[in-house]
Coordinates of C-alpha atoms in Angstrom, one line a residue:
X24 CA 130.4 -9.8 160.1
X25 CA 129.9 -6.3 161.4
X26 CA 131.4 -4.8 158.3
X27 CA 129.0 -6.7 156.1
X28 CA 126.0 -5.5 158.1
X29 CA 127.2 -1.9 157.8
X30 CA 127.6 -2.2 154.0
X31 CA 124.1 -3.6 153.4
X32 CA 122.2 -0.3 154.1
X33 CA 124.7 1.6 152.0
X34 CA 124.2 -0.8 149.1
X35 CA 120.4 -0.4 149.4
X36 CA 120.7 3.4 149.3
X37 CA 123.0 3.1 146.2
X38 CA 120.5 0.9 144.4
X39 CA 117.7 3.4 145.2
X40 CA 119.8 6.3 144.0
X41 CA 120.8 4.6 140.8
X42 CA 117.1 3.7 140.1
X43 CA 116.1 7.3 140.8
X44 CA 118.8 8.6 138.5
X45 CA 117.8 6.2 135.7
X46 CA 114.2 7.4 136.0
X47 CA 115.3 11.0 135.6
X48 CA 117.5 10.1 132.6
X49 CA 114.6 8.2 131.0
X50 CA 112.2 11.1 131.6
X51 CA 114.7 13.5 129.9
X52 CA 115.4 11.2 127.0
X53 CA 111.8 10.2 126.5
X54 CA 109.8 13.2 127.6
X55 CA 106.6 11.9 125.8
X56 CA 106.2 9.3 128.5
X57 CA 105.2 12.0 130.9
X58 CA 101.9 12.6 129.2
X59 CA 101.6 9.2 127.3
X60 CA 100.4 10.8 124.0
X61 CA 102.7 13.0 122.0
X62 CA 104.1 15.8 124.0
X63 CA 103.8 18.5 121.4
X64 CA 101.4 20.8 119.6
X65 CA 101.1 18.4 116.8
X66 CA 97.3 18.5 117.0
X67 CA 97.4 22.1 115.8
X68 CA 100.5 22.1 113.6
X69 CA 98.4 21.9 110.3
X70 CA 95.2 23.4 111.6
X71 CA 95.3 26.7 109.6
X72 CA 94.6 28.0 106.1
X73 CA 91.7 27.2 103.8
X74 CA 89.0 24.6 104.8
X75 CA 88.5 23.4 101.3
X76 CA 85.0 23.3 99.5
X77 CA 84.7 27.0 100.6
X78 CA 86.8 30.1 100.6
X79 CA 86.9 30.6 104.4
X80 CA 90.0 30.1 106.5
X81 CA 90.4 28.6 110.0
X82 CA 91.9 31.7 111.6
X83 CA 89.0 33.8 110.3
X84 CA 86.4 31.5 111.9
X85 CA 88.4 31.3 115.2
X86 CA 88.3 35.0 115.7
X87 CA 84.7 35.5 114.5
X88 CA 83.4 32.7 116.7
X89 CA 85.4 33.2 119.9
X90 CA 85.0 37.0 120.0
X91 CA 81.6 37.6 118.4
X92 CA 79.4 34.5 118.2
X93 CA 80.4 32.4 121.3
X94 CA 79.3 34.8 124.0
X95 CA 76.0 35.6 122.2
X96 CA 74.9 32.0 121.4
X97 CA 75.8 30.7 124.9
X98 CA 73.6 33.5 126.4
X99 CA 70.7 32.6 124.0
X100 CA 70.6 28.9 124.8
X101 CA 70.3 29.6 128.6
X102 CA 66.9 31.3 127.9
X103 CA 63.9 29.3 128.9
X104 CA 62.7 28.8 125.3
X105 CA 65.9 27.0 124.4
X106 CA 66.5 25.2 127.7
X107 CA 63.6 22.7 127.3
X108 CA 63.8 20.1 124.6
X109 CA 61.1 17.6 123.9
X110 CA 62.5 14.2 122.9
X111 CA 61.6 10.5 123.0
X112 CA 64.4 8.6 124.6
X113 CA 62.4 5.4 124.9
X114 CA 62.4 4.4 121.2
X115 CA 63.7 1.0 120.4
X116 CA 66.8 0.7 118.2
X117 CA 65.4 -0.2 114.7
X118 CA 68.6 -1.9 113.5
X119 CA 69.9 -4.3 116.2
X120 CA 69.1 -5.5 119.6
X121 CA 70.1 -3.1 122.3
X122 CA 72.7 -5.3 124.0
X123 CA 74.5 -2.7 126.2
X124 CA 72.8 -0.1 128.4
X125 CA 75.1 2.2 130.3
X126 CA 74.6 1.5 134.0
X127 CA 76.8 4.4 135.2
X128 CA 75.0 7.2 137.0
X129 CA 76.4 9.8 134.6
X130 CA 74.5 8.2 131.8
X131 CA 71.1 9.0 133.3
X132 CA 69.1 12.1 132.7
X133 CA 66.5 14.1 134.6
X134 CA 63.2 14.7 132.7
X135 CA 60.7 17.5 133.4
X136 CA 56.9 17.4 133.8
X137 CA 54.9 19.4 131.3
X138 CA 53.7 21.7 134.1
X139 CA 57.3 22.6 134.9
X140 CA 58.0 24.0 131.4
X141 CA 57.5 27.8 131.4
X142 CA 54.4 28.9 129.5
X143 CA 53.2 25.3 128.7
X144 CA 49.8 25.8 130.2
X145 CA 49.2 29.1 128.4
X146 CA 50.1 28.4 124.9
X147 CA 53.5 26.6 124.7
X148 CA 51.9 23.5 123.2
X149 CA 49.6 25.1 120.7
X150 CA 51.7 23.8 117.8
X151 CA 51.1 20.2 118.9
X152 CA 47.3 20.4 118.2
X153 CA 46.4 17.1 116.5
X154 CA 45.7 17.9 112.8
X155 CA 45.8 14.4 111.5
X156 CA 43.2 13.5 108.9
X157 CA 41.6 11.0 111.3
X158 CA 40.8 13.8 113.7
X159 CA 40.4 16.8 111.4
X160 CA 37.8 15.3 109.2
X161 CA 35.9 13.1 111.7
X162 CA 32.2 13.8 112.4
X163 CA 33.0 15.0 115.9
X164 CA 35.3 17.7 114.6
X165 CA 32.7 19.4 112.4
X166 CA 30.9 22.5 113.6
X167 CA 27.2 22.4 114.5
X168 CA 25.1 24.9 112.4
X169 CA 21.8 24.3 114.1
X170 CA 22.1 27.6 116.0
X171 CA 21.7 29.5 112.7
X172 CA 17.9 30.3 112.4
X173 CA 18.1 30.9 108.7
X174 CA 19.9 27.6 108.0
X175 CA 18.0 24.7 106.5
X176 CA 20.1 21.6 107.4
X177 CA 18.4 19.5 104.7
X178 CA 18.9 21.9 101.8
X179 CA 22.4 23.0 102.9
X180 CA 23.7 19.6 104.0
X181 CA 27.4 19.2 103.2
X182 CA 29.1 15.9 104.1
X183 CA 32.5 16.9 105.6
X184 CA 33.5 13.4 106.8
X185 CA 36.0 11.2 105.0
X186 CA 36.1 7.4 105.1
X187 CA 38.7 5.6 107.1
X188 CA 40.3 4.3 104.0
X189 CA 40.7 7.8 102.6
X190 CA 42.0 9.1 105.9
X191 CA 44.7 6.4 105.8
X192 CA 45.7 7.5 102.2
X193 CA 45.8 11.2 103.2
X194 CA 48.0 10.3 106.2
X195 CA 50.4 8.6 103.7
X196 CA 50.5 11.8 101.6
X197 CA 51.5 13.8 104.7
X198 CA 54.3 11.3 105.5
X199 CA 55.5 11.5 101.9
X200 CA 55.5 15.4 102.0
X201 CA 57.3 15.4 105.3
X202 CA 59.9 13.0 104.0
X203 CA 60.7 15.4 101.2
X204 CA 61.3 18.3 103.6
X205 CA 62.6 16.7 106.8
X206 CA 66.1 15.3 107.2
X207 CA 65.3 13.8 110.6
X208 CA 62.5 11.7 112.2
X209 CA 61.1 14.1 114.7
X210 CA 59.7 12.3 117.7
X211 CA 58.5 15.2 119.9
X212 CA 54.9 14.3 119.3
X213 CA 55.3 10.7 120.4
X214 CA 53.4 9.6 123.5
X215 CA 56.6 8.7 125.2
X216 CA 58.3 12.0 124.5
X217 CA 59.5 14.0 127.6
X218 CA 60.7 17.5 128.3
X219 CA 64.4 17.7 129.3
X220 CA 66.0 20.7 130.9
X221 CA 69.3 20.8 129.0
X222 CA 71.0 22.9 131.7
X223 CA 70.4 20.1 134.2
X224 CA 71.8 17.5 131.8
X225 CA 75.0 18.9 130.4
X226 CA 76.9 17.1 127.6
X227 CA 80.0 15.5 129.0
X228 CA 82.0 12.3 129.3
X229 CA 79.8 9.5 130.8
X230 CA 82.0 6.4 130.5
X231 CA 79.9 5.0 127.8
X232 CA 82.3 2.9 125.6
X233 CA 83.0 -0.5 124.3
X234 CA 81.5 -2.5 121.3
X235 CA 78.0 -1.0 121.7
X236 CA 79.4 2.6 121.5
X237 CA 81.8 1.8 118.7
X238 CA 79.0 0.3 116.6
X239 CA 77.1 3.6 116.5
X240 CA 79.7 5.5 114.6
X241 CA 81.0 2.5 112.6
X242 CA 77.5 2.0 111.3
X243 CA 77.2 5.7 110.4
X244 CA 80.5 5.9 108.6
X245 CA 80.5 2.5 106.9
X246 CA 76.8 2.1 106.0
X247 CA 75.4 5.7 105.7
X248 CA 78.2 7.9 104.5
X249 CA 79.0 8.0 100.8
X250 CA 82.3 6.2 100.2
X251 CA 84.6 6.1 97.1
X252 CA 86.0 2.8 98.5
X253 CA 86.6 1.0 101.7
X254 CA 89.9 2.1 103.3
X255 CA 92.6 -0.5 103.9
X256 CA 92.4 -0.3 107.7
X257 CA 89.8 -2.8 108.9
X258 CA 89.2 -1.1 112.3
X259 CA 89.3 2.5 110.9
X260 CA 85.9 3.2 109.6
X261 CA 86.5 6.8 108.4
X262 CA 86.9 7.9 104.8
X263 CA 90.6 8.8 104.2
X264 CA 91.2 12.4 103.2
X265 CA 93.2 11.2 100.2
X266 CA 90.0 9.5 98.9
X267 CA 87.6 12.4 99.4
X268 CA 88.6 14.1 96.2
X269 CA 87.0 11.1 94.4
X270 CA 83.6 12.1 95.7
X271 CA 81.4 14.7 94.1
X272 CA 80.8 17.9 96.0
X273 CA 77.4 16.8 97.5
X274 CA 78.8 13.5 98.9
X275 CA 81.9 15.3 100.2
X276 CA 79.8 17.9 102.0
X277 CA 77.7 15.1 103.6
X278 CA 80.8 13.3 104.9
X279 CA 82.4 16.4 106.2
X280 CA 79.3 17.5 108.0
X281 CA 79.0 14.1 109.8
X282 CA 82.7 14.1 110.5
X283 CA 82.5 17.6 111.9
X284 CA 79.6 16.7 114.2
X285 CA 81.6 13.7 115.4
X286 CA 84.6 15.8 116.0
X287 CA 82.6 18.3 118.0
X288 CA 81.1 15.6 120.2
X289 CA 84.6 14.2 120.9
X290 CA 85.9 17.7 121.9
X291 CA 82.9 18.1 124.3
X292 CA 83.8 14.8 126.0
X293 CA 87.5 15.8 126.3
X294 CA 86.6 19.2 127.7
X295 CA 84.1 18.0 130.2
X296 CA 85.9 14.8 131.4
X297 CA 85.4 13.1 134.8
X298 CA 88.7 13.9 136.4
X299 CA 87.8 12.3 139.8
X300 CA 84.8 10.8 141.5
X301 CA 85.3 13.0 144.6
X302 CA 87.4 15.9 145.3
X303 CA 89.2 16.5 148.6
X304 CA 87.6 18.8 151.1
X305 CA 84.1 19.4 152.4
X306 CA 83.1 21.6 149.4
X307 CA 83.6 18.8 146.9
X308 CA 81.1 18.8 144.0
X309 CA 78.4 16.1 144.7
X310 CA 78.8 14.6 141.2
X311 CA 82.6 14.6 141.0
X312 CA 85.1 16.9 139.4
X313 CA 84.8 17.7 135.7
X314 CA 87.2 19.5 133.5
X315 CA 89.5 19.3 130.4
X316 CA 91.5 16.2 129.9
X317 CA 94.5 17.1 127.8
X318 CA 95.8 13.5 127.6
X319 CA 92.4 12.3 126.2
X320 CA 92.3 15.1 123.7
X321 CA 95.8 14.2 122.4
X322 CA 94.8 10.5 122.2
X323 CA 91.9 11.4 120.0
X324 CA 93.4 14.1 117.9
X325 CA 97.2 13.8 117.6
X326 CA 98.0 12.9 114.0
X327 CA 100.3 10.0 115.1
X328 CA 97.3 8.4 116.9
X329 CA 94.9 8.9 114.0
X330 CA 96.8 7.9 110.9
X331 CA 97.3 11.5 110.1
X332 CA 93.6 12.2 109.7
X333 CA 92.9 14.3 112.8
X334 CA 93.7 17.6 111.2
X335 CA 91.1 17.0 108.6
X336 CA 88.6 16.0 111.3
X337 CA 89.2 19.3 113.1
X338 CA 88.8 21.2 109.8
X339 CA 85.5 19.4 109.3
X340 CA 84.3 20.9 112.6
X341 CA 84.9 24.4 111.1
X342 CA 83.2 23.2 107.9
X343 CA 79.9 22.1 109.6
X344 CA 80.0 25.3 111.8
X345 CA 79.9 27.3 108.5
X346 CA 77.1 25.1 107.2
X347 CA 74.9 25.6 110.2
X348 CA 75.7 29.3 110.4
X349 CA 74.7 29.7 106.8
X350 CA 71.3 28.0 107.6
X351 CA 70.8 30.5 110.4
X352 CA 71.5 33.4 108.0
X353 CA 69.3 32.0 105.3
X354 CA 66.3 31.5 107.7
X355 CA 67.2 34.7 109.6
X356 CA 64.3 36.9 108.5
X357 CA 61.9 34.0 109.4
X358 CA 63.6 33.5 112.8
X359 CA 63.5 37.2 113.6
X360 CA 59.7 37.0 113.3
X361 CA 59.2 34.1 115.8
X362 CA 57.6 34.9 119.1
X363 CA 59.8 32.5 121.3
X364 CA 56.8 32.3 123.7
X365 CA 57.4 31.1 127.2
X366 CA 54.7 33.1 129.1
X367 CA 57.2 35.6 130.4
X368 CA 56.9 38.7 128.2
X369 CA 60.1 40.3 129.5
X370 CA 62.2 37.2 128.8
X371 CA 60.5 36.6 125.5
X372 CA 61.4 40.1 124.4
X373 CA 65.0 39.7 125.6
X374 CA 65.2 36.4 123.6
X375 CA 64.0 38.1 120.4
X376 CA 66.4 40.9 120.8
X377 CA 69.3 38.6 121.5
X378 CA 68.5 36.5 118.5
X379 CA 68.2 39.6 116.3
X380 CA 71.5 40.8 117.5
X381 CA 73.3 37.6 116.9
X382 CA 71.7 37.2 113.4
X383 CA 72.9 40.7 112.6
X384 CA 76.5 39.6 113.4
X385 CA 76.0 36.5 111.3
X386 CA 74.8 38.5 108.3
X387 CA 78.0 40.5 108.5
X388 CA 80.3 37.4 108.1
X389 CA 82.0 37.8 104.7
X390 CA 82.4 34.2 103.6
X391 CA 79.2 32.1 104.1
X392 CA 78.9 28.6 102.9
X393 CA 77.3 28.6 99.4
X394 CA 74.7 25.9 99.1
X395 CA 73.6 27.1 95.7
X396 CA 76.6 25.4 94.1
X397 CA 75.1 22.0 95.1
X398 CA 72.5 19.8 93.4
X399 CA 72.8 21.6 90.1
X400 CA 72.2 20.2 86.6
X401 CA 72.1 16.7 85.3
X402 CA 69.3 14.1 85.3
X403 CA 70.6 12.4 88.5
X404 CA 70.3 15.5 90.7
X405 CA 66.9 14.6 92.2
X406 CA 68.1 11.0 92.9
X407 CA 71.2 12.2 94.6
X408 CA 69.2 14.7 96.7
X409 CA 66.8 12.0 97.8
X410 CA 69.8 9.7 98.6
X411 CA 71.4 12.6 100.6
X412 CA 68.2 13.1 102.6
X413 CA 67.6 9.3 103.2
X414 CA 71.1 8.7 104.4
X415 CA 70.8 11.5 107.0
X416 CA 67.3 10.3 108.1
X417 CA 68.9 6.9 108.7
X418 CA 71.6 8.4 110.8
X419 CA 69.0 10.2 112.9
X420 CA 67.4 6.8 113.5
X421 CA 70.7 5.2 114.5
X422 CA 70.8 7.7 117.4
X423 CA 68.0 5.6 119.0
X424 CA 70.5 2.8 119.3
X425 CA 72.8 4.7 121.7
X426 CA 72.9 2.9 125.0
X427 CA 73.5 5.9 127.2
X428 CA 70.5 8.2 127.8
X429 CA 72.6 11.4 128.1
X430 CA 74.7 10.5 125.0
X431 CA 71.4 9.7 123.2
X432 CA 69.9 13.0 124.3
X433 CA 72.7 15.1 122.9
X434 CA 73.3 12.9 119.9
X435 CA 69.6 13.3 118.9
X436 CA 69.6 17.0 119.6
X437 CA 72.7 17.8 117.6
X438 CA 71.6 15.5 114.8
X439 CA 68.2 17.1 114.6
X440 CA 69.9 20.5 114.7
X441 CA 72.1 19.6 111.7
X442 CA 69.1 18.0 110.0
X443 CA 67.1 21.3 110.5
X444 CA 70.0 23.2 108.9
X445 CA 70.1 20.9 105.9
X446 CA 66.3 21.3 105.6
X447 CA 66.7 25.0 105.5
X448 CA 69.6 24.9 103.0
X449 CA 68.2 22.2 100.6
X450 CA 64.4 21.9 101.0
X451 CA 62.6 23.5 98.0
X452 CA 60.2 25.3 100.4
X453 CA 63.1 27.4 101.7
X454 CA 64.5 28.3 98.3
X455 CA 63.6 31.6 96.7
X456 CA 64.5 32.9 93.3
X457 CA 65.1 36.3 94.8
X458 CA 67.6 35.0 97.3
X459 CA 71.2 36.2 96.9
X460 CA 73.6 33.6 98.3
X461 CA 76.3 36.2 98.7
X462 CA 74.1 38.5 100.9
X463 CA 73.5 35.8 103.5
X464 CA 69.8 36.6 103.9
X465 CA 66.7 34.9 102.5
X466 CA 63.8 37.3 101.6
X467 CA 60.9 36.6 103.9
X468 CA 58.2 35.1 101.7
X469 CA 55.2 32.8 102.5
X470 CA 56.2 32.5 106.2
X471 CA 53.4 30.1 106.9
X472 CA 54.9 27.6 104.4
X473 CA 58.3 27.7 106.0
X474 CA 57.3 27.0 109.6
X475 CA 59.7 25.2 111.8
X476 CA 58.5 23.3 114.8
X477 CA 59.6 24.6 118.2
X478 CA 61.8 21.5 118.8
X479 CA 63.5 22.2 115.4
X480 CA 64.4 25.7 116.4
X481 CA 65.5 24.6 119.8
X482 CA 67.7 21.9 118.3
X483 CA 69.1 24.3 115.6
X484 CA 70.3 26.9 118.1
X485 CA 71.6 24.4 120.6
X486 CA 73.5 22.4 118.0
X487 CA 75.1 25.6 116.7
X488 CA 76.0 26.5 120.3
X489 CA 77.7 23.1 120.7
X490 CA 79.8 23.7 117.6
X491 CA 80.7 27.2 118.8
X492 CA 81.7 25.8 122.1
X493 CA 83.9 23.2 120.5
X494 CA 85.8 25.8 118.5
X495 CA 86.3 27.8 121.7
X496 CA 87.5 24.7 123.6
X497 CA 90.1 24.1 120.8
X498 CA 91.6 27.4 121.7
X499 CA 91.8 26.3 125.4
X500 CA 93.5 23.0 124.5
X501 CA 95.9 24.9 122.2
X502 CA 96.9 27.1 125.2
X503 CA 97.2 24.1 127.5
X504 CA 99.5 22.3 125.1
X505 CA 101.7 25.4 124.6
X506 CA 102.0 25.9 128.3
X507 CA 102.9 22.2 128.8
X508 CA 105.6 22.5 126.2
X509 CA 107.1 25.6 127.8
X510 CA 107.0 24.1 131.2
X511 CA 108.9 21.0 130.1
X512 CA 111.5 23.1 128.4
X513 CA 112.0 25.1 131.6
X514 CA 112.3 21.9 133.7
X515 CA 114.5 19.8 131.5
X516 CA 116.4 22.5 129.6
X517 CA 117.2 22.1 125.9
X518 CA 115.8 19.0 124.4
X519 CA 118.0 17.4 121.7
X520 CA 117.0 18.4 118.2
X521 CA 116.3 14.8 117.3
X522 CA 113.5 14.8 119.8
X523 CA 111.8 17.8 118.2
X524 CA 111.8 16.2 114.7
X525 CA 108.8 14.6 113.1
X526 CA 110.6 11.2 113.2
X527 CA 110.9 11.5 117.0
X528 CA 107.2 12.1 117.3
X529 CA 106.5 8.9 115.4
X530 CA 108.9 7.0 117.7
X531 CA 107.2 8.3 120.8
X532 CA 103.7 7.4 119.7
X533 CA 104.0 4.4 117.4
X534 CA 104.3 1.9 120.3
X535 CA 100.9 0.6 121.3
X536 CA 99.0 3.5 119.9
X537 CA 95.3 3.0 120.3
X538 CA 92.7 3.6 117.6
X539 CA 90.5 6.5 118.5
X540 CA 87.3 5.5 120.3
X541 CA 84.1 6.3 118.6
X542 CA 81.6 7.6 121.2
X543 CA 83.1 7.1 124.6

């Protein structure tokens, strides 16, 4: 009996040791289990070379952005002029009932009063003077000439009023004209629009996910992107890269721009992920700890998790970056003449100089996107152009269906920024026969007819800053993946060749691989 009781603890220790040894063997044999997604640099293996639809290469943009553009644009968007964005976040979703509002505290935003916006009281809001026909041509708006002693009101009477019916018709004309120029529905003049300090409401992961979030991007891809055909995967709404060649250039550019915007947003969420609600210690951040989540990045962008499409999604990020950079170059002479008024002369001058400096760098880029190759020839060009514009306007309206205020804010801002870029590139008012696409600059002509609203300029620069930030974050994730791979090789020694093969990557990730989430 005594012998049995002595052997029992020994058997228990043996069992624990065996289980521990098996765990080590399993970790060595299946090293991908340590990080759940594929433990490799597969996300970047094919991210090089030409982008397609333009002559520029990924490596060229990486260097140009990370070294020259990123520090400049990040400095610019911290200026007061670009910090405050006016937006209506109270609009109802025009397409379906808003069935899921994000209740997490990270979804909420902090708005500003008008008085807290620098320079508002002394001229910030001059561009919002109501010039609608109902006000402009009303009896009350007309000047009184009785003070002129030589004026005979009976002989010189001129009726400047317009009937209510005609005012309504003129208002419709304005809506029609705006529809031909604007790619977005701008809501900064709405009564419910508020100012938001973007620096107090950074774009990051909020926990907004599920059917409501999925429906946003599914509706964009399936109902508003041009499609050669539906892909065979029911829960995979994206256009397969193998089918893109069946689209004309204009439709392909549209899809790639939307896909690039989506990719950029996903990278932001991965790079500013909620790592923990509270950190240890007395100096813990009050809103939790935020930082890059490598596992989440791999889940969204490893080829084995995305049916091989993620490399093309990442290339689309570079593509839309080129597109928006070309818009900045084309409108550069106009943007260099803007006042960027905030009421602080010193900062306003610094802002103008910073923008002029960055535009000078952009002008020097050798391979701009060439929009002049689009919408050329054929009787269907105008129809296609209108369809192109209407699809994008619809996408800007879908952003009002986002159930998370912070996600909605950044979704609307980046959509308006891209829409402003498209307006500059494809609106007839911004085209000039003297413009040379290869030079990157648009001659400054008829400035008053090319006016951008303040919110459009703010959105354009901030949207480009977000794309620039995404490309910079890709470099950070590339370094993290390389470091992780080297660490594991040092810990576990030489991994069998079979595990480094493409077949092994598929084995490691094929089991229970999730489809990429859409907004969360």
